[in-house]
């Protein structure tokens, strides 16, 4: 858990609604560098943590990526979750 990255999301992210909730869930699981991956960020786990449908999580991830707040480093293959780089505020880009 990175309090530093979560603080950056709270202070610098213009995201709203479901996208903001998903971004905060990712930040909660991120390293201080902003990199996040593993079981805690599978779409199923994000859906459960955010109380959203899996499709709503997918839309939020796509929106965050399109807005430049998130970058997929490795795309998951269905068995393993994707890895992400949070690009909010001072997080590594």
Short mmCIF file of N, CA and C in Angstrom, two decimals:
data_model
loop_
_atom_site.label_atom_id
_atom_site.label_comp_id
_atom_site.label_asym_id
_atom_site.label_seq_id
_atom_site.Cartn_x
_atom_site.Cartn_y
_atom_site.Cartn_z
N UNK A 1 0.83 -1.18 0.00
CA UNK A 1 0.00 0.00 0.00
C UNK A 1 0.87 1.24 0.00
N UNK A 2 0.54 2.17 -0.86
CA UNK A 2 1.32 3.40 -0.92
C UNK A 2 0.45 4.60 -0.56
N UNK A 3 0.69 5.12 0.62
CA UNK A 3 -0.01 6.33 1.05
C UNK A 3 0.39 7.49 0.15
N UNK A 4 1.64 7.48 -0.30
CA UNK A 4 2.13 8.54 -1.18
C UNK A 4 1.33 8.59 -2.48
N UNK A 5 1.12 7.45 -3.11
CA UNK A 5 0.39 7.40 -4.38
C UNK A 5 -1.09 7.72 -4.15
N UNK A 6 -1.66 7.22 -3.06
CA UNK A 6 -3.06 7.53 -2.77
C UNK A 6 -3.23 9.04 -2.56
N UNK A 7 -2.29 9.66 -1.88
CA UNK A 7 -2.36 11.12 -1.67
C UNK A 7 -2.30 11.86 -3.00
N UNK A 8 -1.47 11.38 -3.92
CA UNK A 8 -1.38 12.01 -5.24
C UNK A 8 -2.72 11.91 -5.98
N UNK A 9 -3.38 10.77 -5.86
CA UNK A 9 -4.69 10.62 -6.52
C UNK A 9 -5.67 11.61 -5.92
N UNK A 10 -5.73 11.68 -4.59
CA UNK A 10 -6.65 12.61 -3.92
C UNK A 10 -6.37 14.05 -4.33
N UNK A 11 -5.10 14.41 -4.45
CA UNK A 11 -4.74 15.81 -4.70
C UNK A 11 -4.72 16.19 -6.19
N UNK A 12 -4.30 15.28 -7.06
CA UNK A 12 -4.01 15.69 -8.44
C UNK A 12 -4.91 15.09 -9.51
N UNK A 13 -5.66 14.05 -9.19
CA UNK A 13 -6.44 13.39 -10.24
C UNK A 13 -7.75 14.13 -10.51
N UNK A 14 -8.04 14.39 -11.79
CA UNK A 14 -9.33 15.00 -12.14
C UNK A 14 -10.43 13.95 -12.32
N UNK A 15 -10.12 12.67 -12.12
CA UNK A 15 -11.10 11.61 -12.35
C UNK A 15 -12.30 11.76 -11.41
N UNK A 16 -13.42 11.19 -11.87
CA UNK A 16 -14.67 11.27 -11.11
C UNK A 16 -15.36 9.92 -11.13
N UNK A 17 -16.28 9.74 -10.22
CA UNK A 17 -17.15 8.57 -10.21
C UNK A 17 -16.41 7.25 -10.11
N UNK A 18 -16.87 6.28 -10.91
CA UNK A 18 -16.31 4.94 -10.87
C UNK A 18 -14.82 4.94 -11.22
N UNK A 19 -14.41 5.79 -12.16
CA UNK A 19 -13.00 5.83 -12.54
C UNK A 19 -12.14 6.25 -11.35
N UNK A 20 -12.60 7.22 -10.59
CA UNK A 20 -11.84 7.66 -9.41
C UNK A 20 -11.76 6.56 -8.36
N UNK A 21 -12.87 5.86 -8.16
CA UNK A 21 -12.89 4.77 -7.20
C UNK A 21 -11.92 3.67 -7.59
N UNK A 22 -11.90 3.30 -8.87
CA UNK A 22 -10.98 2.28 -9.35
C UNK A 22 -9.54 2.77 -9.23
N UNK A 23 -9.29 4.03 -9.55
CA UNK A 23 -7.94 4.59 -9.44
C UNK A 23 -7.47 4.56 -7.99
N UNK A 24 -8.35 4.87 -7.05
CA UNK A 24 -7.99 4.82 -5.63
C UNK A 24 -7.71 3.39 -5.19
N UNK A 25 -8.48 2.43 -5.69
CA UNK A 25 -8.23 1.03 -5.36
C UNK A 25 -6.88 0.58 -5.90
N UNK A 26 -6.54 1.03 -7.11
CA UNK A 26 -5.22 0.70 -7.67
C UNK A 26 -4.11 1.37 -6.84
N UNK A 27 -4.31 2.63 -6.47
CA UNK A 27 -3.31 3.34 -5.67
C UNK A 27 -3.11 2.67 -4.32
N UNK A 28 -4.17 2.13 -3.77
CA UNK A 28 -4.09 1.45 -2.48
C UNK A 28 -3.18 0.22 -2.56
N UNK A 29 -3.12 -0.39 -3.74
CA UNK A 29 -2.29 -1.59 -3.92
C UNK A 29 -0.94 -1.29 -4.56
N UNK A 30 -0.67 -0.03 -4.86
CA UNK A 30 0.55 0.35 -5.60
C UNK A 30 1.78 0.45 -4.71
N UNK A 31 2.93 0.29 -5.36
CA UNK A 31 4.21 0.59 -4.72
C UNK A 31 4.40 2.10 -4.78
N UNK A 32 5.37 2.63 -4.06
CA UNK A 32 5.63 4.08 -4.08
C UNK A 32 5.98 4.60 -5.47
N UNK A 33 6.42 3.72 -6.35
CA UNK A 33 6.75 4.12 -7.72
C UNK A 33 5.50 4.29 -8.58
N UNK A 34 4.36 3.83 -8.08
CA UNK A 34 3.13 3.89 -8.84
C UNK A 34 2.85 2.64 -9.62
N UNK A 35 3.73 1.65 -9.55
CA UNK A 35 3.52 0.40 -10.27
C UNK A 35 2.65 -0.53 -9.43
N UNK A 36 1.72 -1.18 -10.10
CA UNK A 36 0.80 -2.06 -9.39
C UNK A 36 0.45 -3.25 -10.25
N UNK A 37 0.32 -4.40 -9.64
CA UNK A 37 -0.07 -5.61 -10.35
C UNK A 37 -0.32 -6.72 -9.36
N UNK A 38 -0.75 -7.84 -9.85
CA UNK A 38 -1.00 -8.99 -8.99
C UNK A 38 -2.47 -9.20 -8.71
N UNK A 39 -2.73 -10.14 -7.84
CA UNK A 39 -4.09 -10.56 -7.54
C UNK A 39 -4.98 -9.43 -7.06
N UNK A 40 -4.43 -8.46 -6.33
CA UNK A 40 -5.25 -7.37 -5.79
C UNK A 40 -5.82 -6.46 -6.85
N UNK A 41 -5.28 -6.51 -8.05
CA UNK A 41 -5.78 -5.63 -9.11
C UNK A 41 -6.39 -6.39 -10.28
N UNK A 42 -6.78 -7.64 -10.04
CA UNK A 42 -7.53 -8.33 -11.08
C UNK A 42 -8.87 -7.61 -11.23
N UNK A 43 -9.48 -7.71 -12.39
CA UNK A 43 -10.75 -7.03 -12.60
C UNK A 43 -11.81 -7.54 -11.62
N UNK A 44 -11.77 -8.81 -11.30
CA UNK A 44 -12.72 -9.36 -10.34
C UNK A 44 -12.53 -8.75 -8.96
N UNK A 45 -11.27 -8.63 -8.54
CA UNK A 45 -10.99 -8.06 -7.23
C UNK A 45 -11.33 -6.57 -7.19
N UNK A 46 -11.00 -5.84 -8.25
CA UNK A 46 -11.36 -4.42 -8.30
C UNK A 46 -12.88 -4.25 -8.26
N UNK A 47 -13.59 -5.11 -8.97
CA UNK A 47 -15.06 -5.05 -8.97
C UNK A 47 -15.59 -5.27 -7.55
N UNK A 48 -15.04 -6.25 -6.87
CA UNK A 48 -15.48 -6.54 -5.50
C UNK A 48 -15.15 -5.39 -4.56
N UNK A 49 -13.91 -4.88 -4.63
CA UNK A 49 -13.48 -3.80 -3.73
C UNK A 49 -14.26 -2.51 -3.97
N UNK A 50 -14.57 -2.22 -5.24
CA UNK A 50 -15.26 -0.97 -5.58
C UNK A 50 -16.77 -1.13 -5.62
N UNK A 51 -17.27 -2.36 -5.45
CA UNK A 51 -18.70 -2.63 -5.53
C UNK A 51 -19.28 -2.21 -6.88
N UNK A 52 -18.54 -2.60 -7.93
CA UNK A 52 -18.93 -2.31 -9.31
C UNK A 52 -19.02 -3.63 -10.07
N UNK A 53 -19.65 -3.60 -11.22
CA UNK A 53 -19.62 -4.78 -12.09
C UNK A 53 -18.25 -4.86 -12.76
N UNK A 54 -17.92 -6.04 -13.23
CA UNK A 54 -16.63 -6.20 -13.91
C UNK A 54 -16.58 -5.31 -15.16
N UNK A 55 -17.70 -5.20 -15.85
CA UNK A 55 -17.74 -4.34 -17.05
C UNK A 55 -17.53 -2.88 -16.68
N UNK A 56 -18.07 -2.43 -15.55
CA UNK A 56 -17.86 -1.05 -15.10
C UNK A 56 -16.39 -0.81 -14.78
N UNK A 57 -15.73 -1.82 -14.22
CA UNK A 57 -14.29 -1.71 -13.94
C UNK A 57 -13.53 -1.62 -15.26
N UNK A 58 -13.89 -2.43 -16.24
CA UNK A 58 -13.22 -2.38 -17.54
C UNK A 58 -13.36 -1.00 -18.18
N UNK A 59 -14.57 -0.43 -18.12
CA UNK A 59 -14.79 0.90 -18.68
C UNK A 59 -13.97 1.95 -17.93
N UNK A 60 -13.89 1.82 -16.60
CA UNK A 60 -13.12 2.77 -15.80
C UNK A 60 -11.63 2.67 -16.14
N UNK A 61 -11.12 1.46 -16.29
CA UNK A 61 -9.71 1.28 -16.65
C UNK A 61 -9.43 1.87 -18.03
N UNK A 62 -10.33 1.63 -18.97
CA UNK A 62 -10.16 2.20 -20.31
C UNK A 62 -10.18 3.72 -20.27
N UNK A 63 -11.08 4.30 -19.48
CA UNK A 63 -11.18 5.75 -19.37
C UNK A 63 -9.91 6.33 -18.73
N UNK A 64 -9.43 5.69 -17.68
CA UNK A 64 -8.21 6.17 -17.01
C UNK A 64 -7.01 6.10 -17.94
N UNK A 65 -6.95 5.05 -18.74
CA UNK A 65 -5.85 4.92 -19.70
C UNK A 65 -5.96 5.98 -20.79
N UNK A 66 -7.16 6.22 -21.29
CA UNK A 66 -7.37 7.23 -22.34
C UNK A 66 -7.05 8.63 -21.83
N UNK A 67 -7.29 8.89 -20.55
CA UNK A 67 -7.04 10.21 -19.97
C UNK A 67 -5.60 10.37 -19.49
N UNK A 68 -4.79 9.31 -19.63
CA UNK A 68 -3.39 9.40 -19.28
C UNK A 68 -3.07 9.26 -17.81
N UNK A 69 -4.02 8.79 -17.01
CA UNK A 69 -3.77 8.61 -15.58
C UNK A 69 -3.28 7.21 -15.25
N UNK A 70 -3.31 6.34 -16.24
CA UNK A 70 -2.96 4.94 -16.03
C UNK A 70 -2.37 4.41 -17.32
N UNK A 71 -1.35 3.58 -17.18
CA UNK A 71 -0.73 2.93 -18.35
C UNK A 71 -0.62 1.44 -18.05
N UNK A 72 -1.07 0.62 -18.97
CA UNK A 72 -0.92 -0.83 -18.80
C UNK A 72 0.48 -1.21 -19.24
N UNK A 73 1.23 -1.78 -18.33
CA UNK A 73 2.59 -2.21 -18.63
C UNK A 73 2.55 -3.59 -19.28
N UNK A 74 1.74 -4.48 -18.71
CA UNK A 74 1.59 -5.84 -19.21
C UNK A 74 0.10 -6.15 -19.24
N UNK A 75 -0.39 -6.60 -20.37
CA UNK A 75 -1.80 -6.99 -20.48
C UNK A 75 -1.96 -8.41 -19.94
N UNK A 76 -2.95 -8.60 -19.10
CA UNK A 76 -3.22 -9.93 -18.55
C UNK A 76 -3.70 -10.87 -19.64
N UNK A 77 -3.57 -12.15 -19.36
CA UNK A 77 -3.96 -13.16 -20.36
C UNK A 77 -5.19 -13.95 -19.93
N UNK A 78 -5.91 -13.46 -18.94
CA UNK A 78 -7.08 -14.18 -18.44
C UNK A 78 -6.77 -14.99 -17.20
N UNK A 79 -5.54 -15.50 -17.11
CA UNK A 79 -5.13 -16.24 -15.91
C UNK A 79 -4.34 -15.35 -14.97
N UNK A 80 -3.63 -14.39 -15.54
CA UNK A 80 -2.86 -13.45 -14.72
C UNK A 80 -3.35 -12.03 -14.98
N UNK A 81 -3.44 -11.21 -13.91
CA UNK A 81 -3.92 -9.84 -14.08
C UNK A 81 -2.90 -8.96 -14.80
N UNK A 82 -3.41 -7.87 -15.35
CA UNK A 82 -2.53 -6.88 -15.97
C UNK A 82 -1.68 -6.20 -14.91
N UNK A 83 -0.58 -5.59 -15.36
CA UNK A 83 0.23 -4.73 -14.48
C UNK A 83 0.06 -3.31 -14.99
N UNK A 84 0.01 -2.37 -14.05
CA UNK A 84 -0.26 -0.98 -14.39
C UNK A 84 0.79 -0.05 -13.81
N UNK A 85 0.90 1.11 -14.44
CA UNK A 85 1.70 2.22 -13.92
C UNK A 85 0.75 3.38 -13.75
N UNK A 86 0.61 3.88 -12.52
CA UNK A 86 -0.22 5.04 -12.27
C UNK A 86 0.57 6.29 -12.66
N UNK A 87 -0.06 7.18 -13.39
CA UNK A 87 0.61 8.36 -13.92
C UNK A 87 -0.09 9.62 -13.40
N UNK A 88 -0.28 9.70 -12.11
CA UNK A 88 -1.00 10.81 -11.48
C UNK A 88 -0.01 11.65 -10.70
N UNK A 89 -0.11 12.95 -10.84
CA UNK A 89 0.76 13.83 -10.07
C UNK A 89 2.22 13.50 -10.29
N UNK A 90 2.95 13.20 -9.23
CA UNK A 90 4.38 12.93 -9.32
C UNK A 90 4.72 11.47 -9.47
N UNK A 91 3.71 10.60 -9.65
CA UNK A 91 4.01 9.17 -9.84
C UNK A 91 4.81 8.99 -11.12
N UNK A 92 5.67 8.00 -11.13
CA UNK A 92 6.53 7.75 -12.29
C UNK A 92 5.70 7.59 -13.55
N UNK A 93 6.21 8.08 -14.66
CA UNK A 93 5.51 7.98 -15.95
C UNK A 93 6.26 7.04 -16.87
#
